[in-house]
CSV table of C-alpha atoms and ligand atoms in Angstrom, one decimal:
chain,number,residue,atom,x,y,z
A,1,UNK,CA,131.9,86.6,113.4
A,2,UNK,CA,128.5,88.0,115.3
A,3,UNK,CA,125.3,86.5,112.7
A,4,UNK,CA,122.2,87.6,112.8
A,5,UNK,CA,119.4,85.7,111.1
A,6,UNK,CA,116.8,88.6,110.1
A,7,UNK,CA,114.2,85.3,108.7
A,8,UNK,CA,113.0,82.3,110.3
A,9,UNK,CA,109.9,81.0,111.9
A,10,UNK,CA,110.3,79.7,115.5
A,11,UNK,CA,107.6,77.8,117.2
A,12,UNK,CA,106.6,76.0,120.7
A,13,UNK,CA,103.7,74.0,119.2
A,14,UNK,CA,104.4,71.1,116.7
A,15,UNK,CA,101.9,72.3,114.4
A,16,UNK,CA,103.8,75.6,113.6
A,17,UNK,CA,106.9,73.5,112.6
A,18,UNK,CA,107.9,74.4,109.0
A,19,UNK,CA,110.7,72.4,108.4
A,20,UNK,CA,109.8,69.9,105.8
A,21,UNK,CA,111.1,67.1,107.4
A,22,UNK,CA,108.9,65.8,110.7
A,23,UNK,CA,111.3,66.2,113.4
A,24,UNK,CA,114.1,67.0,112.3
A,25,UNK,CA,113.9,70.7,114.3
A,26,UNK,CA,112.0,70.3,117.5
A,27,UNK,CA,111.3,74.0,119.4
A,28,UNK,CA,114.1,72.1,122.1
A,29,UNK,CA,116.5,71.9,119.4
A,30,UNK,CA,115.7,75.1,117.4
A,31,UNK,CA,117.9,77.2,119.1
A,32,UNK,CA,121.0,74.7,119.8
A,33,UNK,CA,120.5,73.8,116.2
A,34,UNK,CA,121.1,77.7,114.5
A,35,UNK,CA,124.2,78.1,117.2
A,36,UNK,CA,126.3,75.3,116.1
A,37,UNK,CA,125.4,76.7,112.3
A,38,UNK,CA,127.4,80.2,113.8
A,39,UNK,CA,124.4,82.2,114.4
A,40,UNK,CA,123.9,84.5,117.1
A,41,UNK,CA,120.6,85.7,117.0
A,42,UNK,CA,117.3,85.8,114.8
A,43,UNK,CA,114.4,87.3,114.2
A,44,UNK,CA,111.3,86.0,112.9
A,45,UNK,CA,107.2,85.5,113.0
A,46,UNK,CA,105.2,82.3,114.2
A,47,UNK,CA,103.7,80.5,111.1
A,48,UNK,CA,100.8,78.3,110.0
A,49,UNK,CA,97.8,78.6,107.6
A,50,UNK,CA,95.4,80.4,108.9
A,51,UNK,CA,92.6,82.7,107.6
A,52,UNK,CA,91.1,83.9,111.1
A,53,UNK,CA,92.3,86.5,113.1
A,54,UNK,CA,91.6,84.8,116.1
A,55,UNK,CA,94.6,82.7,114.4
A,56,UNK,CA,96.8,85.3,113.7
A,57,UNK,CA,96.4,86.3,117.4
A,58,UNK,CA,97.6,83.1,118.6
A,59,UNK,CA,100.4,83.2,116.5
A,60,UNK,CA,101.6,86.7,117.9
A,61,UNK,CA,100.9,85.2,121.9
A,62,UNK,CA,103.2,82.3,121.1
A,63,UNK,CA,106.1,84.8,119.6
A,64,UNK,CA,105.8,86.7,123.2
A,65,UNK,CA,105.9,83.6,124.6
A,66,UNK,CA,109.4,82.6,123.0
A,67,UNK,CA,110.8,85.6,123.5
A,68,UNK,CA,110.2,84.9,127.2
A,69,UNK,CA,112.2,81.9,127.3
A,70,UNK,CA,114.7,82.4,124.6
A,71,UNK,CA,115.6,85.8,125.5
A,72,UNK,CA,117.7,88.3,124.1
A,73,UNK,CA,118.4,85.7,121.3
A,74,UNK,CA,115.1,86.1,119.4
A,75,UNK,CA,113.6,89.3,117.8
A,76,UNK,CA,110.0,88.5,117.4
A,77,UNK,CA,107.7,89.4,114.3
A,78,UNK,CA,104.2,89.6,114.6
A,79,UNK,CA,101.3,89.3,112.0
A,80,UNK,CA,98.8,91.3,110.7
A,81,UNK,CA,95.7,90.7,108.4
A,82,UNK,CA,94.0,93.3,105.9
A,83,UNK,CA,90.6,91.6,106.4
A,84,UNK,CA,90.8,92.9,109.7
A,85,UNK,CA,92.1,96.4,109.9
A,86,UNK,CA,90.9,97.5,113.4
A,87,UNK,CA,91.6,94.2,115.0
A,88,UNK,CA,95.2,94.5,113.5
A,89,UNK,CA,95.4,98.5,114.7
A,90,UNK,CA,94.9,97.3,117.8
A,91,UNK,CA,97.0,94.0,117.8
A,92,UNK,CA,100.2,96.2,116.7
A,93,UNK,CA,99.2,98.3,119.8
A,94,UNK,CA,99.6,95.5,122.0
A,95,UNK,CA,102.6,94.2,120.3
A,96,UNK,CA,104.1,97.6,120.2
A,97,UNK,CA,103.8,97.6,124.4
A,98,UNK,CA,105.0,94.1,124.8
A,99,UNK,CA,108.0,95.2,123.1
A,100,UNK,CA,107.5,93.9,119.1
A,101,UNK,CA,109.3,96.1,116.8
A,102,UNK,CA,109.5,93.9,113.8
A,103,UNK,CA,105.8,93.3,111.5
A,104,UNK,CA,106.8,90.0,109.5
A,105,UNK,CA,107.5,88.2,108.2
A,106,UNK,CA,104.0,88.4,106.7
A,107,UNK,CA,103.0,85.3,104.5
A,108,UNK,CA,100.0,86.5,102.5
A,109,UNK,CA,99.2,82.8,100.8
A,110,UNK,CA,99.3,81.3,104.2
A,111,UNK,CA,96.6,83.6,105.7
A,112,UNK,CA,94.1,84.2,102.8
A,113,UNK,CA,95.2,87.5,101.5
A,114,UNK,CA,97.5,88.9,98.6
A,115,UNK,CA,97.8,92.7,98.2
A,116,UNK,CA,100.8,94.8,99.9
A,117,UNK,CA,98.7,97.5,98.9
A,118,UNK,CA,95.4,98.8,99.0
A,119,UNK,CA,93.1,100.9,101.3
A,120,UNK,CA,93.5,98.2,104.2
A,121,UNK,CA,96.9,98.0,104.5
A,122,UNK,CA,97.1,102.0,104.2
A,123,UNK,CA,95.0,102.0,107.6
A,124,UNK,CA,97.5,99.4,108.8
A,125,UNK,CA,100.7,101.1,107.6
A,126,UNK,CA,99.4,104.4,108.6
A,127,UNK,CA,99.6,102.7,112.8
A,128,UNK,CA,103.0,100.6,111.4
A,129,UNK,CA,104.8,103.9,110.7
A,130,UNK,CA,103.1,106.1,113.6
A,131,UNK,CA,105.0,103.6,115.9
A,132,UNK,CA,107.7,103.6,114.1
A,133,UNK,CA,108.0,99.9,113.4
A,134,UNK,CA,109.9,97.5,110.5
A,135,UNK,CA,107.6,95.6,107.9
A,136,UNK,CA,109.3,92.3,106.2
A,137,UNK,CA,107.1,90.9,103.6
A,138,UNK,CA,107.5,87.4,102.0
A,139,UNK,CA,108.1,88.0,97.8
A,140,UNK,CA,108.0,85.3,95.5
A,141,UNK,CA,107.3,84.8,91.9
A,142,UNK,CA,103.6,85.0,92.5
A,143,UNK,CA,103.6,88.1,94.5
A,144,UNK,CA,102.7,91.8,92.5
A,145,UNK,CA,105.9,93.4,92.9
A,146,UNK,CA,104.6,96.8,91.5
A,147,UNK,CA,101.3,96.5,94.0
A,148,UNK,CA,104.5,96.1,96.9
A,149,UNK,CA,106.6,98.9,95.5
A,150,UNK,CA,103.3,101.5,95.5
A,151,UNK,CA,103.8,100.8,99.4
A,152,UNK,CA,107.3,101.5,99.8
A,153,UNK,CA,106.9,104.6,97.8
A,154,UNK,CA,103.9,105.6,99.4
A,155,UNK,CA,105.4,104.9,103.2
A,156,UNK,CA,108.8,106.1,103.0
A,157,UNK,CA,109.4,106.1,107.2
A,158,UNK,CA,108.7,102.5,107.0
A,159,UNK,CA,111.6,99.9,106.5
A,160,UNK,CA,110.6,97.5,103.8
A,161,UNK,CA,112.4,93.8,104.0
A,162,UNK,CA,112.0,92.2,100.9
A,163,UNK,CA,112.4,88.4,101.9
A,164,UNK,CA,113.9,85.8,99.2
A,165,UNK,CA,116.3,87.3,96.1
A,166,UNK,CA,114.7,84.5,94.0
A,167,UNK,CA,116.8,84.3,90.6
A,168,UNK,CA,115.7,86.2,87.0
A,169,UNK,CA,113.6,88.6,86.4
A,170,UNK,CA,112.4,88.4,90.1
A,171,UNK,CA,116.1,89.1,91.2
A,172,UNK,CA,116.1,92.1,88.9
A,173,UNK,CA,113.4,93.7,90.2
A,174,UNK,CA,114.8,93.7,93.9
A,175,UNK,CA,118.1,95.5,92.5
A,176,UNK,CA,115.5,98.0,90.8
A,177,UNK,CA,113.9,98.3,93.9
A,178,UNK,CA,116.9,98.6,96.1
A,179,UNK,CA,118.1,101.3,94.1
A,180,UNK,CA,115.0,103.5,93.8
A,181,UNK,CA,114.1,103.2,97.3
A,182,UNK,CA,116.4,103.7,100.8
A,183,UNK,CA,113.8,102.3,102.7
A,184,UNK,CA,113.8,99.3,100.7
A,185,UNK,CA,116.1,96.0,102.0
A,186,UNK,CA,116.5,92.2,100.8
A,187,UNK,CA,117.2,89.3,103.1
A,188,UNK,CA,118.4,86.3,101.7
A,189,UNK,CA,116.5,83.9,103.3
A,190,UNK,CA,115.2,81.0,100.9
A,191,UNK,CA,115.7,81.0,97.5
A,192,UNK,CA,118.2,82.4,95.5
A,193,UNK,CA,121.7,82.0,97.6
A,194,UNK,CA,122.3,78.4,95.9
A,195,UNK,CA,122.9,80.0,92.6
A,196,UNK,CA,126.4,81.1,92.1
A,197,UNK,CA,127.8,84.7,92.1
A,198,UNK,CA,123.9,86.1,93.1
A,199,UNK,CA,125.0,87.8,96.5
A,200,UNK,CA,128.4,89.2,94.8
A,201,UNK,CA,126.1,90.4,91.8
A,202,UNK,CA,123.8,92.4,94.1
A,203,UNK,CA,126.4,93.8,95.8
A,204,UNK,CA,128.1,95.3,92.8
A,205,UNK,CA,124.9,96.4,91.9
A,206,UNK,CA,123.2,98.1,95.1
A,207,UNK,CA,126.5,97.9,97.8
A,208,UNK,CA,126.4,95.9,101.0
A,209,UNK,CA,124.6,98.3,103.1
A,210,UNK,CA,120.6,97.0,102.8
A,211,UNK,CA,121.4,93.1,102.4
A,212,UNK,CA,120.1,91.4,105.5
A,213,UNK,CA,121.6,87.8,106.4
A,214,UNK,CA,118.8,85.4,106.8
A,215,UNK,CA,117.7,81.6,106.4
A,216,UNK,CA,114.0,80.8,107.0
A,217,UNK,CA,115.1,78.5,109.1
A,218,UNK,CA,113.5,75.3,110.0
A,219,UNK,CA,112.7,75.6,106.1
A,220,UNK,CA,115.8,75.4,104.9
A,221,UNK,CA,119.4,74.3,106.4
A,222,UNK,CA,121.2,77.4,107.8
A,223,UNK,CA,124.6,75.9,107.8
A,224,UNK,CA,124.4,76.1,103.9
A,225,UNK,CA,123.1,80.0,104.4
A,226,UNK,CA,126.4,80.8,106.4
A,227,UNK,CA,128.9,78.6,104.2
A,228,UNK,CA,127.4,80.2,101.0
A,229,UNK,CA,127.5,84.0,102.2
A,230,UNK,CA,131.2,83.2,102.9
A,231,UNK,CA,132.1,82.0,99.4
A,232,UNK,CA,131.1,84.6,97.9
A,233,UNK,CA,134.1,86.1,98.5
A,234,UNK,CA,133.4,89.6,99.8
A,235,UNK,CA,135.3,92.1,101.2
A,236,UNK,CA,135.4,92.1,104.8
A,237,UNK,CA,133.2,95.2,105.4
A,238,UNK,CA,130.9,94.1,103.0
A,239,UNK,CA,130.4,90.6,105.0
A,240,UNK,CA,130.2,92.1,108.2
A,241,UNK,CA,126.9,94.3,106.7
A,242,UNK,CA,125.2,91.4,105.4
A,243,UNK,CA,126.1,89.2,108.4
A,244,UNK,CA,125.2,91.5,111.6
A,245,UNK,CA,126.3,95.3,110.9
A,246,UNK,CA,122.9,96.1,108.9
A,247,UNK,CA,120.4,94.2,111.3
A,248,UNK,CA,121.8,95.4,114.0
A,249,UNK,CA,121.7,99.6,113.0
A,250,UNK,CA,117.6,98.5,111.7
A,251,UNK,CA,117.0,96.6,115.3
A,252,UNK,CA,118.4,99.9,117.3
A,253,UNK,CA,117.2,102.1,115.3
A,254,UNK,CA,113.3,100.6,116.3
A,255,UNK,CA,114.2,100.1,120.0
B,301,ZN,ZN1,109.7,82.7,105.7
């Protein structure tokens, strides 16, 4: 079966390597290493800790640099920054021509900011949904869920991919979300697909149509992503959404 991987973090330099564990993933073995785990193609932003925007424009150059030499396998994300709202206008201008679609995913705690919402990010979501671009936001714990859903209410042209179903509460409030809002999607990158019964839970709860496949590769092991997707037992249809139907109608529908 086709797999798309709507979350990971590719890189050229070493110092934008998240996997945990030195070098395990190199960027030479990035791309052998997600085929042999089934997948097919990702999508994704360039990550590192960085407050400037002079680093969040490197970040963006190296993304168009992968997609030069990985080619049709890699969907680039690019970053944004609040503290910089004309600098990011016309970034996502110059994304937009070089062919980015996807914003994201966007890490707040890596690059000094927090709110989803607030007069910044209007200006910036006002320019996201003028050209018509998808917005995948890292959630956690930590992260003001009612501040993020204020921006999927207010910006209802603008896909919404909630990253990581987390577990509890947390969990809940993406089912909540996903049912008050059709522009609202989860991917389930990172944590929450290790606990038993979570992706069969969310689809009795909200259907298989806005459930994105994902990893955050070179975080976590992808292999365990696609074995644990297919034991949960879906129906067919409903594993072929979450594995490549739904990314595929979001990446056409932004081409
Ligand atoms: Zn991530």
């Amino acid at each position: 079966m086709n797999i798309i991987d709507f979350h990971t973090h590719p890189f050229l330099r070493d110092e934008n390597n998240s996997c945990f564990y030195g070098d395990t993933v190199t960027s030479e073995n990035f791309v052998k290493t997600l085929k042999s785990a089934g997948i097919d193609h990702i999508c994704g932003s360039v990550i590192y800790k960085t407050e400037s925007f002079e680093g969040i424009k490197k970040l963006n150059r190296e993304a168009l640099e992968i997609k030069k030499q990985w080619g049709d396998f890699y969907t680039p994300g690019m970053h944004i920054h609040p503290h910089y709202v004309k600098e990011s206008i016309e970034e996502l201008d110059f994304m937009y021509q070089n062919g980015v679609r996807l914003v994201g995913e966007l890490v707040p705690y890596y690059n000094g900011w927090s709110l989803y919402y607030d007069e910044a990010m209007h200006a910036i979501y006002e320019e996201i949904e003028r050209l018509g671009m998808i917005v995948s936001v890292h959630t956690d714990m930590k992260v003001d869920m009612d501040n993020l859903e204020k921006a999927v209410k207010r910006f209802k042209n603008i896909t919404f991919v909630a990253a990581h179903p987390h577990q509890r509460e947390h969990y809940y409030k993406h089912i909540e979300l996903l049912k008050k809002y059709d522009n609202y999607y989860l991917d389930l990158s990172g944590t929450g697909l290790f606990r038993f019964g979570m992706l069969g839970t969310l689809i009795k709860n909200v259907g298989s149509e806005k459930i994105l496949f994902a990893t955050d590769f070179p975080i976590t092991n992808p292999k365990m992503y696609v074995e644990a997707v297919k034991f949960e037992k879906l129906m067919d249809n409903e594993l072929e959404n979450v594995f490549y139907k739904n990314a595929e109608r979001l990446l056409k529908g932004v081409e």
